[in-house]
XYZ file of C-alpha atoms in Angstrom:
611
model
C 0.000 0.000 0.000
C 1.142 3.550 -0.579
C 2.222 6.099 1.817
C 0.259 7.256 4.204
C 1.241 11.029 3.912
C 3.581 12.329 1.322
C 7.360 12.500 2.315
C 8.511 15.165 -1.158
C 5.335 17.303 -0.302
C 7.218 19.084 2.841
C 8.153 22.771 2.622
C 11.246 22.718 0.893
C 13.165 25.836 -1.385
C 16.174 25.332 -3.451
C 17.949 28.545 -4.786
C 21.339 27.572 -6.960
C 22.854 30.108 -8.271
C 26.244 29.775 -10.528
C 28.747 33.369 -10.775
C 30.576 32.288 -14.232
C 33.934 33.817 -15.615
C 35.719 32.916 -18.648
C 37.732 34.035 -21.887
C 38.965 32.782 -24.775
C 41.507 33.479 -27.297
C 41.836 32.012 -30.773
C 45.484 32.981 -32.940
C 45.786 31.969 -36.287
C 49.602 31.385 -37.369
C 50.739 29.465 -41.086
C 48.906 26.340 -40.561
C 48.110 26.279 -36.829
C 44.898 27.865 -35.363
C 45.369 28.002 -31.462
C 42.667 28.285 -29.113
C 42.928 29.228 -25.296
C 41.349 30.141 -22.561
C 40.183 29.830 -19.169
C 37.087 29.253 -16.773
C 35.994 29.923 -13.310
C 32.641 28.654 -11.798
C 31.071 29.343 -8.239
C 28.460 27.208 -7.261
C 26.304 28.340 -4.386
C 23.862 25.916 -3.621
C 21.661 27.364 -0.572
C 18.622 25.192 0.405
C 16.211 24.628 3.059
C 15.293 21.245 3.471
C 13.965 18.761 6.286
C 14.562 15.454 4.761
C 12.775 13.186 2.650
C 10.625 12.178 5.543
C 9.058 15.708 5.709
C 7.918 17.857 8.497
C 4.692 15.945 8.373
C 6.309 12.610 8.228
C 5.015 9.094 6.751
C 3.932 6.088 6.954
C 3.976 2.585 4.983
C 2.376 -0.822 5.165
C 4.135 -3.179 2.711
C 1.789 -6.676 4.190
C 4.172 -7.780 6.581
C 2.125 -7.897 9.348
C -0.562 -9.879 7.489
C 2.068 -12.492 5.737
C 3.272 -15.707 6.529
C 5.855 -15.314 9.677
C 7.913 -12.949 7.511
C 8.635 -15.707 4.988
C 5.942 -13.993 2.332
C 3.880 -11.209 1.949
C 0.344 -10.475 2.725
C -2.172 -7.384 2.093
C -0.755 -3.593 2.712
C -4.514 -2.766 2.671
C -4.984 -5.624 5.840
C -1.328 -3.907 7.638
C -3.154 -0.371 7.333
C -6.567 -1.162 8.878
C -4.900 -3.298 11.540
C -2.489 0.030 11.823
C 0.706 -2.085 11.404
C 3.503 -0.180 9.638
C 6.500 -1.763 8.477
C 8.391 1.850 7.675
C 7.333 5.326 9.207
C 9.656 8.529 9.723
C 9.276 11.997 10.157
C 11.707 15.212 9.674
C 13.010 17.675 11.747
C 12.944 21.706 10.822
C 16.069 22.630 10.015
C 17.702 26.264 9.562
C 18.879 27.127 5.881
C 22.051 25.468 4.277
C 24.584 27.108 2.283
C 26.785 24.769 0.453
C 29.503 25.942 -1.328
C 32.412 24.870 -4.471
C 34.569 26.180 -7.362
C 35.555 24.880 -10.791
C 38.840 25.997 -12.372
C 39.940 25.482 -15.240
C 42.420 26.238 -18.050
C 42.911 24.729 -21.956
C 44.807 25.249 -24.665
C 44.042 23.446 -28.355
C 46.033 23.630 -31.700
C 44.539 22.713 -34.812
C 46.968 21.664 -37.122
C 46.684 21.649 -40.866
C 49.939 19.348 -40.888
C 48.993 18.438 -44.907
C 45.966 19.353 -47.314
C 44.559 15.798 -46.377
C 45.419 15.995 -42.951
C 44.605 17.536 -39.740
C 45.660 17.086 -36.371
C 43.657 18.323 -33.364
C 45.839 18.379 -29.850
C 44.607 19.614 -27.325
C 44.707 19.784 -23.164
C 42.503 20.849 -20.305
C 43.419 21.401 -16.647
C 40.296 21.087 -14.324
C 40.149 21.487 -10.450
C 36.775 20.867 -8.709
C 36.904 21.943 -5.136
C 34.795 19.741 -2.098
C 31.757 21.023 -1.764
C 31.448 22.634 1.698
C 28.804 24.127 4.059
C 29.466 27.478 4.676
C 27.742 27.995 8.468
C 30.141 24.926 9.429
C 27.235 22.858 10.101
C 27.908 19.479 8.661
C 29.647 15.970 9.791
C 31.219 13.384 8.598
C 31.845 10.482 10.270
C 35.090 7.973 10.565
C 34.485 4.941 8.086
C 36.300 2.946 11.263
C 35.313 3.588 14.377
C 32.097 6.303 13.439
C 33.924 9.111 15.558
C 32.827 12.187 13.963
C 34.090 14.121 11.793
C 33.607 18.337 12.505
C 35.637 21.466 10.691
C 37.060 21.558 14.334
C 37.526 17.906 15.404
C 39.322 14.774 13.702
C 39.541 16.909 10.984
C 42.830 15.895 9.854
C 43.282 18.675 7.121
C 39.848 17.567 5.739
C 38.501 21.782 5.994
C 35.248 22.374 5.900
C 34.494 19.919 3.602
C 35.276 17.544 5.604
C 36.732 15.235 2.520
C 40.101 15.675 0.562
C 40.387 17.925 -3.107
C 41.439 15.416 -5.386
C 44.393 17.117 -7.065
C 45.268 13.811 -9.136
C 46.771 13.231 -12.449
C 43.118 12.529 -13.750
C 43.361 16.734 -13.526
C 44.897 17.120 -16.824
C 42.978 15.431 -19.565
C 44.304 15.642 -22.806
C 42.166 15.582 -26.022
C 43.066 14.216 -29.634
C 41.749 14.078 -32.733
C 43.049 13.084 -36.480
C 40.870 13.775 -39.832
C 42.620 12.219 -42.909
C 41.212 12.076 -46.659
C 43.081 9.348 -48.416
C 43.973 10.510 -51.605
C 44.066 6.633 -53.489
C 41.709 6.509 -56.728
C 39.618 4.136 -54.884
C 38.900 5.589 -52.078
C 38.138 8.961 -53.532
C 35.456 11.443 -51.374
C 36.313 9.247 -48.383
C 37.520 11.204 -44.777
C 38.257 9.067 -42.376
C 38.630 10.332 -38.295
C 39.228 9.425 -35.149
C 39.769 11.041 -31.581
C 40.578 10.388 -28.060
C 39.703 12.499 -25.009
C 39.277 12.816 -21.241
C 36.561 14.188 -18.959
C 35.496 14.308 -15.470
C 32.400 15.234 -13.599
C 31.856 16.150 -9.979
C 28.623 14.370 -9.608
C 26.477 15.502 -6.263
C 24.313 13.844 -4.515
C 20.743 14.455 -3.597
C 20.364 17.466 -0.436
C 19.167 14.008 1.666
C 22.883 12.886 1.520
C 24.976 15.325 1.919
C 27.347 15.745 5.280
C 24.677 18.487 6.418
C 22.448 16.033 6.899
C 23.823 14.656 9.845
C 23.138 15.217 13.754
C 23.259 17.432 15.590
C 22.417 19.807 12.569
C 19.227 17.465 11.239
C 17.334 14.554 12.516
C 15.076 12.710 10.233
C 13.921 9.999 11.440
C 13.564 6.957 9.437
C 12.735 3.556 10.956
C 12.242 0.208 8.764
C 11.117 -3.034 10.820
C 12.374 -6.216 10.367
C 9.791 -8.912 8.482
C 10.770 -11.004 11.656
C 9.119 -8.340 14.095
C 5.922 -9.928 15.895
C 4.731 -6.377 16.145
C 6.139 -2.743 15.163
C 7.161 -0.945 18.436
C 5.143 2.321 16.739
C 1.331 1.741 15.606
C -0.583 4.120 13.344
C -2.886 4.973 16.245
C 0.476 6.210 18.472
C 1.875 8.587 15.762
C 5.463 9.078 15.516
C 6.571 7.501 19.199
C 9.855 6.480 20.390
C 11.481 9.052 18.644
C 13.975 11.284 20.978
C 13.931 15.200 20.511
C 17.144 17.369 22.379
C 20.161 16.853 20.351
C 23.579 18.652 20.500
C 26.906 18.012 19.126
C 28.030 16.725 22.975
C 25.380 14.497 23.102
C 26.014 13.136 19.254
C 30.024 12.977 19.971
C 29.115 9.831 22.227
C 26.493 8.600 20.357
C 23.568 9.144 22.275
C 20.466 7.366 21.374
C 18.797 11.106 21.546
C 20.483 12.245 18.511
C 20.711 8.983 16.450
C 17.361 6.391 17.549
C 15.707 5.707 14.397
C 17.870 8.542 12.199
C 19.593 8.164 9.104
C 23.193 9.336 8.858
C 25.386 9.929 6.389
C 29.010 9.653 5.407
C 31.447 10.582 3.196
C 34.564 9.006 1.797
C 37.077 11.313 2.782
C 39.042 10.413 -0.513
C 35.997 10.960 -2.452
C 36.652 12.370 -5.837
C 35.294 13.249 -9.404
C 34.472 10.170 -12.029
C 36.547 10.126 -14.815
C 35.601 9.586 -18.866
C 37.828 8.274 -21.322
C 36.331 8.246 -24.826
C 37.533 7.462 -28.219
C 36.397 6.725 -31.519
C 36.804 6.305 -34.996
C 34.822 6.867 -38.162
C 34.913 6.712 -41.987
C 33.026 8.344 -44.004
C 31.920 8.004 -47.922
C 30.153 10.300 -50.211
C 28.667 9.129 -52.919
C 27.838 11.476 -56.044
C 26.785 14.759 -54.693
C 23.897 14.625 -52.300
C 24.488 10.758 -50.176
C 26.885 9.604 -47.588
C 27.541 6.531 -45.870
C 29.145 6.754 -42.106
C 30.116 3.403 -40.413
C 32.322 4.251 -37.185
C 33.261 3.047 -33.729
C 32.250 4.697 -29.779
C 33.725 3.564 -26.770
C 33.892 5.222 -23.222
C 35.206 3.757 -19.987
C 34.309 5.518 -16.943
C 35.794 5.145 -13.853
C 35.371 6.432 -9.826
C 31.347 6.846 -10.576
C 29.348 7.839 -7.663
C 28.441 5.396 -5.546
C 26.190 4.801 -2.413
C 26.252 2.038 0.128
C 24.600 1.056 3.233
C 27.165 0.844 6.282
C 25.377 -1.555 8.609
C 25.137 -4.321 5.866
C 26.274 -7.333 7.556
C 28.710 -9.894 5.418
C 27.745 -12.825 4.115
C 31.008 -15.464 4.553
C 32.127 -18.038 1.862
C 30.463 -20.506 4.292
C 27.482 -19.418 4.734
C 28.111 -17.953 8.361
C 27.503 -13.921 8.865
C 29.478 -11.463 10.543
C 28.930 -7.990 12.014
C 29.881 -4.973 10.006
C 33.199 -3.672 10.315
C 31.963 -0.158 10.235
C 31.067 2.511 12.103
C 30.953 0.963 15.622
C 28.148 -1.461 17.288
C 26.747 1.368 19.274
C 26.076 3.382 16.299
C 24.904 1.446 13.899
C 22.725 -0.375 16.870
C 20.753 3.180 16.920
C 20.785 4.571 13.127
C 17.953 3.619 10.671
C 20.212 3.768 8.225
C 23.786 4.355 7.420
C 24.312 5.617 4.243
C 28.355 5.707 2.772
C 29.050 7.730 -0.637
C 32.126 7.185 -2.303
C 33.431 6.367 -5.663
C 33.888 3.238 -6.600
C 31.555 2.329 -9.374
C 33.049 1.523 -12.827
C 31.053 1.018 -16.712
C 31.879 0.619 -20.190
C 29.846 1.623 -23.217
C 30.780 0.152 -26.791
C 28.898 0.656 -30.100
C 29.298 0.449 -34.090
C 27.131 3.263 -35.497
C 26.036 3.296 -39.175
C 24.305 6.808 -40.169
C 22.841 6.780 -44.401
C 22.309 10.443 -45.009
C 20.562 11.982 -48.282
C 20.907 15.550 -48.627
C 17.631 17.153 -50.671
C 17.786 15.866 -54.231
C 14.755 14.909 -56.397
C 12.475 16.191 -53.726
C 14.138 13.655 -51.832
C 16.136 14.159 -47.785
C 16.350 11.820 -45.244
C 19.092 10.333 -42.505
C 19.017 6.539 -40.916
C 20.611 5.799 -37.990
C 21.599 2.598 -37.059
C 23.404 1.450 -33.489
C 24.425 -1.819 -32.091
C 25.703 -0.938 -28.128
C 26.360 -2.509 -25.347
C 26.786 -0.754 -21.836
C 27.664 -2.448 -18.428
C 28.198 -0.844 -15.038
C 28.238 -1.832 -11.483
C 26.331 1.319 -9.940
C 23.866 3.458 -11.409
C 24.592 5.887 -9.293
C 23.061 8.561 -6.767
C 20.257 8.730 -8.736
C 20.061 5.602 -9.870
C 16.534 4.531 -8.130
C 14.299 7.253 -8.651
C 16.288 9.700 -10.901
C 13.891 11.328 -13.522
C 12.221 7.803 -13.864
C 7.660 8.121 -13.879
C 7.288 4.689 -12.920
C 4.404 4.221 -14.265
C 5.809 5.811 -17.870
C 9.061 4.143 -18.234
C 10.026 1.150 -19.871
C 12.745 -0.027 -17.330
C 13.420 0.461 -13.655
C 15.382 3.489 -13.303
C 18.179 1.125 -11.363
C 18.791 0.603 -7.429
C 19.791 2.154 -4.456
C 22.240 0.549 -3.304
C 24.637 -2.752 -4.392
C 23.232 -6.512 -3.193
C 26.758 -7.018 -1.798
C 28.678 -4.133 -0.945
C 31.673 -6.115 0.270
C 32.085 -7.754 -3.372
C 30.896 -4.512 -5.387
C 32.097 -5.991 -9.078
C 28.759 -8.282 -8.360
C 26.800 -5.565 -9.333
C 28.476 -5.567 -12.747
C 26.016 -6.512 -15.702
C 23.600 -4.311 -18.052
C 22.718 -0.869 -17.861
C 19.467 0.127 -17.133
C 19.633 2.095 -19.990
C 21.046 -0.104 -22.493
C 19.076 -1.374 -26.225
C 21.011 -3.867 -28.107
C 19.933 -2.371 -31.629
C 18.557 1.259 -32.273
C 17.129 2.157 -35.409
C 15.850 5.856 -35.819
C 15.770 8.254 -38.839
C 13.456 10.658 -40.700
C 12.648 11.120 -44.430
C 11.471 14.077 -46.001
C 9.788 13.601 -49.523
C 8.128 16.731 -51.936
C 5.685 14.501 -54.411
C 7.310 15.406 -58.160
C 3.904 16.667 -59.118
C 2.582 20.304 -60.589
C 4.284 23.472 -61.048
C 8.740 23.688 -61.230
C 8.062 19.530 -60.675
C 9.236 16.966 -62.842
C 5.806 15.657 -63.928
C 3.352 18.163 -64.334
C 5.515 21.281 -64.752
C 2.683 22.366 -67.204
C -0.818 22.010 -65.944
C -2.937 24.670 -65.519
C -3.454 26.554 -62.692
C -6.809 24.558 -61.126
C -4.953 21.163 -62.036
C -1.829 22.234 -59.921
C -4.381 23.161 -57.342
C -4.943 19.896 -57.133
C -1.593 17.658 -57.675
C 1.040 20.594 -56.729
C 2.713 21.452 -53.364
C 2.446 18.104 -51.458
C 4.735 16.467 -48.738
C 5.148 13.282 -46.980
C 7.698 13.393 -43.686
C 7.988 10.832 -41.482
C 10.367 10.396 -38.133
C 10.673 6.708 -36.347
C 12.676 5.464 -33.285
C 12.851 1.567 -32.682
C 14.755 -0.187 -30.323
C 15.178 -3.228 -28.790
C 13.764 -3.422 -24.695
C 15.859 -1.955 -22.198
C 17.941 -4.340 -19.755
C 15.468 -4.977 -16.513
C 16.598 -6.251 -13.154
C 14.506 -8.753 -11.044
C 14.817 -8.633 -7.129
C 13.861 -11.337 -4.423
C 11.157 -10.688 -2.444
C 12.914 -10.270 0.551
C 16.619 -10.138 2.315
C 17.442 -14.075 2.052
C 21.211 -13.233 2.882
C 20.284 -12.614 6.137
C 22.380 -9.241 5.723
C 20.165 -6.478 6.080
C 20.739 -5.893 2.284
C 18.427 -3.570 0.542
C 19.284 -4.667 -3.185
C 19.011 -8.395 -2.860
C 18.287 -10.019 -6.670
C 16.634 -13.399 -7.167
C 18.019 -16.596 -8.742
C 17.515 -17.438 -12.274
C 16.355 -20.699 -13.107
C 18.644 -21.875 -16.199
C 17.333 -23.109 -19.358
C 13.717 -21.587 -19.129
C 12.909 -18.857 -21.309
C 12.829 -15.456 -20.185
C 9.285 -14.343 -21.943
C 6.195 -15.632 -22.375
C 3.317 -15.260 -24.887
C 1.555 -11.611 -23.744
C -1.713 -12.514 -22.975
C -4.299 -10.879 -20.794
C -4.622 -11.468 -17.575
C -8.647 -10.947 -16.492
C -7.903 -11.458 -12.127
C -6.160 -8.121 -12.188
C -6.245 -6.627 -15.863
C -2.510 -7.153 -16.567
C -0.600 -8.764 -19.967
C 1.595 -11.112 -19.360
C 5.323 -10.634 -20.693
C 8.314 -12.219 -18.339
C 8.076 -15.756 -17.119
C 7.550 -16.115 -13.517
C 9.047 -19.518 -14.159
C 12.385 -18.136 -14.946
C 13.095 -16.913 -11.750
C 12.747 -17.672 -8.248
C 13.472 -16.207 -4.494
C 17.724 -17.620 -3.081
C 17.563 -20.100 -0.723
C 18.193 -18.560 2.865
C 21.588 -17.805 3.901
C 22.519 -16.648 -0.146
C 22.288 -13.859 -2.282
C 20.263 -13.899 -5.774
C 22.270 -15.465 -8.672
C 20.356 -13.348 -11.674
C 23.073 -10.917 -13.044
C 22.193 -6.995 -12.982
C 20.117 -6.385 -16.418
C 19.747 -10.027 -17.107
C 16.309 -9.963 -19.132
C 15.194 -7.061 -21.734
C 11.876 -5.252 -21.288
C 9.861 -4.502 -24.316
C 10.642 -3.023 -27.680
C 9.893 0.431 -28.664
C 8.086 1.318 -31.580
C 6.936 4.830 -32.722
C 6.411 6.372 -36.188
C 5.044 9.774 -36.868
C 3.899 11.048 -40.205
C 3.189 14.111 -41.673
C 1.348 15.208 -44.866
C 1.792 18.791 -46.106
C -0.237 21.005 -48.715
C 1.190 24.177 -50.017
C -1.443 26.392 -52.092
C 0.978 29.581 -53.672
C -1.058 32.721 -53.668
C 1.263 34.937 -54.586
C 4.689 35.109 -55.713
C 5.426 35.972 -51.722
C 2.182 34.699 -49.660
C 1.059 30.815 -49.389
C -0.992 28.838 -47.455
C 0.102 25.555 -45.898
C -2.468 23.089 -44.788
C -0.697 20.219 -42.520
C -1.782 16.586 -41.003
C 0.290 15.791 -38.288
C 0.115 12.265 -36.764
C 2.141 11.155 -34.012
C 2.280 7.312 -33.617
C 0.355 7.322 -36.453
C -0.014 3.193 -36.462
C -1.310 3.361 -32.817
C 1.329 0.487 -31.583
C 1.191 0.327 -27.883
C 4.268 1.688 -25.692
C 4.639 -0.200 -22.663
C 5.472 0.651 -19.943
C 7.546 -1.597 -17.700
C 9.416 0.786 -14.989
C 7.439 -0.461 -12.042
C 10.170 -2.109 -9.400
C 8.039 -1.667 -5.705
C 4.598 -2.723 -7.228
C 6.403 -6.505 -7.744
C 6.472 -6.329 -11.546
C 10.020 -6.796 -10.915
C 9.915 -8.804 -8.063
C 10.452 -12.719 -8.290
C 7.313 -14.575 -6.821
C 5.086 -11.998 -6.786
C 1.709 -12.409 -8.343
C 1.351 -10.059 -10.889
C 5.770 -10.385 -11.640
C 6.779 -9.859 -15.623
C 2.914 -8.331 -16.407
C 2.099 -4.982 -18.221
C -0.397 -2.861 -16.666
C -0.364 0.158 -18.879
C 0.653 1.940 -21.910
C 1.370 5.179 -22.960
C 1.912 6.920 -27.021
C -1.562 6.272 -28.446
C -1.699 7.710 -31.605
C -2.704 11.748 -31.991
C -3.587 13.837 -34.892
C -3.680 17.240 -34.862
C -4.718 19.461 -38.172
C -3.073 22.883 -38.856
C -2.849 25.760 -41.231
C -0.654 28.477 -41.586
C -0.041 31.818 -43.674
C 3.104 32.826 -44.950
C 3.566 36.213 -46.448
């Protein structure tokens, strides 16, 4: 069952603002063009914010309560009448924030005309992004070993106000190369052929929930989630928010006192936390043929590495023989009292690899249109910060928009598999076509006036995107490790086929798509065995069409008379993004089914006068 109250509707304001400086210079000398310049960014993020909890707080009944001993599920509906939650919180008013970090920069680029046929582009960028830090001093951090915290005045090590080193790392300079060649053999005659290599970073942030200023004594949201194994939860709807301690200060939080961390979320910081890295290179070669088509067949790859990650600290392990031990982090006392302990660092790694094929006709014969064609493949180990609710409308999207957090965060590389963005093959294009009919055509050129009326001035334009489904990721029902994990996948059940035939389902108006035989929940003491992005979702298939008719009044006025059809042959886009409803979820009843669709197809008629 949903939320009982809202936790994103709280009284919130965000005001960014960014004080840019740059300039550029460009010289021109013989052969060589050189470009330079330099850039300065201040980013001064001020917010106010109580949590995701809210002021008014939450609560949620999941059918815990109502289930079988905490082995299955039962009714959220039966949890909420009998006033059972299995997750409530509730946030604390907090006094603005004012977070604070630069960007430097400096580059410098030659473009070299080293031959008529050839051209080298070399190039090289210095970048420094400073830690982001809370100006009023009001953040912590917390020790990854031994959770003593972490202040701008205490075990601060150097850290600043930060509280987390600048990474001033060879990564800093990131050099940037490119080549354009245009053999000058008989046989491969109006070819160019290029390539180029280059390095990035980015500073990704992380949402206001999880940054170091939402820590005690500064904020207290309280977030509690109760084990399927509790008989009863220690808060019923009836009570409110009970059992939750008011009265912190920094004394009382510097020795861990249940008053400022019973039931709260905390949240640290790596303290050699730094920006991801891109490296990126490809390589493409490209034909005309006669005056108006080319052919482009090339290569992308990119390998990214230190991506934002986000882990839970009071994740037990699960041994090579089955046995579990505590969590080396933190300290038993604190993580005893936390909800949840929250660890952001970066550690996450992908890879994305593609051949791209692009047809393009430039306007001859009436005729312009460009086909794309990619076959990719991307793999990662995190999505990220955002990587479970991101910009992903559930109930719009065609794949999860990821997880929170890893099933195993002591064997992170487990996590490596598809992308929950990737398509195998995409296929989109447009084509743009004036019928060869009536006045300045090639048939009709001289029909009357009335008759070109009639058969003059028409258009047909089209636009299409298909792809293959995006890579989904099926969860157990539960925490079989015995862990605490949050992320915990289910088994899959080798040699049965992923899909089954989509057929509707009348007990609760769903289309079958994903075979609940495929998968199935670990046995106890075990994490899931299905890899991240192991089955696709369904394919995407949208065409839009367009029919034009321009009536010439005079020499400079016209009419245009349009039919515009989006999707115009009405084939369903389903959606598939649902991961808490147990569309996603191995063993639940209504697991691999379709519940809606969205792109149904629209026509809209317009007309317009051009003088």
């Amino acid at each position: 069952m949903a939320n009982i109250g809202n936790p994103l509707s709280a009284f919130n304001t965000f005001a960014d603002t960014v004080i840019q400086v740059g300039d550029s210079i460009v010289k021109t000398r013989g052969n060589h063009e050189f470009h330079a310049g330099i850039q300065f960014k201040n980013y001064r993020d001020n917010f106010l914010y109580p949590g995701n909890e809210g002021l008014a707080g939450f609560f949620n009944f999941n059918g815990q309560y109502t289930g079988n001993g905490g082995t299955s599920l039962g009714s959220g509906l039966a949890d909420f009448m009998l006033g059972l939650p299995n997750n409530l919180g509730i946030g604390e008013g907090v006094g603005n924030r004012h977070v604070r970090n630069n960007l430097w920069s400096v580059y410098g680029q030659d473009n070299w005309r080293l031959r008529r046929n050839l051209t080298l582009n070399l190039g090289l960028r210095w970048e420094l992004n400073t830690p982001r830090f809370a100006a009023d001093g009001n953040a912590v951090n917390y020790e990854l070993f031994g959770g003593d915290l972490i202040t701008p005045q205490m075990n601060n090590h150097g850290l600043g106000k930060a509280l987390y080193k600048q990474y001033n790392g060879i990564t800093n300079f990131q050099p940037r190369i490119g080549v354009a060649w245009q053999p000058e053999w008989d046989w491969a005659k109006n070819t160019v052929v290029r390539a180029a290599y280059g390095v990035s970073s980015f500073n990704e942030s992380n949402g206001v929930n999880n940054l170091l200023t939402a820590n005690p004594p500064f904020e207290v949201a309280h977030n509690v989630t109760f084990a399927p194994t509790t008989d009863l939860p220690p808060s019923t709807l009836d009570q409110g928010f009970v059992g939750f301690p008011t009265g912190c200060t920094l004394a009382l939080a510097i020795v861990f006192d249940p008053i400022c961390f019973k039931g709260v979320n905390i949240h640290a910081f790596n303290v050699s936390i730094r920006p991801a890295v891109q490296q990126q290179w490809n390589l493409n070669i490209q034909k005309q043929f006669g005056n108006s088509t080319t052919i482009q067949v090339g290569y992308l790859g990119e390998n990214n590495q230190h991506l934002s990650n986000i882990i839970m600290l009071q994740q037990k392990q699960l041994n090579a023989d089955g046995t579990i031990s505590p969590s080396p982090f933190l300290n038993p006392t604190l993580l005893s009292e936390v909800g949840q302990a929250r660890f952001s660092t970066s550690n996450g790694i992908s890879n994305y690899n593609a051949l791209q094929i692009i047809f393009q006709q430039r306007l001859k014969y009436g005729l312009q249109a460009q086909l794309n064609y990619t076959f990719s493949k991307c793999l990662s180990d995190t999505p990220g910060f955002f990587g479970q609710f991101g910009d992903n409308v559930a109930t719009e999207a065609q794949t999860i928009a990821g997880w929170a957090f890893p099933q195993d965060p002591y064997h992170q590389i487990g996590d490596y598999g598809r992308c929950p963005q990737n398509n195998k093959h995409l296929f989109n294009g447009y084509v743009v076509y004036e019928l060869p009919f009536g006045h300045g055509k090639r048939y009709g050129s001289n029909v009357s006036n009335l008759a070109n009326v009639a058969i003059g001035g028409w258009r047909v334009s089209s636009s299409f995107v298909f792809h293959t489904g995006f890579a989904q990721t099926i969860f157990a029902s539960s925490d079989t490790s015995g862990t605490g994990g949050f992320s915990t996948r289910a088994d899959c059940v080798p040699g049965v086929p992923a899909r089954v035939p989509m057929v509707f389902n009348p007990t609760n108006s769903g289309v079958s798509f994903l075979n609940p035989a495929a998968v199935t929940t670990p046995a106890p003491g075990t994490f899931g065995n299905c890899s991240v992005g192991a089955f696709d979702g369904p394919n995407y298939k949208s065409a839009d069409l367009s029919i034009a008719k321009l009536f010439s009044i005079t020499e400079r006025q016209s009419l245009e008379f349009r039919m515009d059809m989006s999707n115009f042959t009405n084939t369903p886009i389903f959606n598939f993004g649902q991961e808490f409803s147990g569309q996603h979820t191995a063993g639940a009843s209504n697991y691999g089914e379709i519940f809606t669709s969205q792109g149904a197809r629209n026509i809209q008629f317009a007309l317009k006068y051009n003088f």
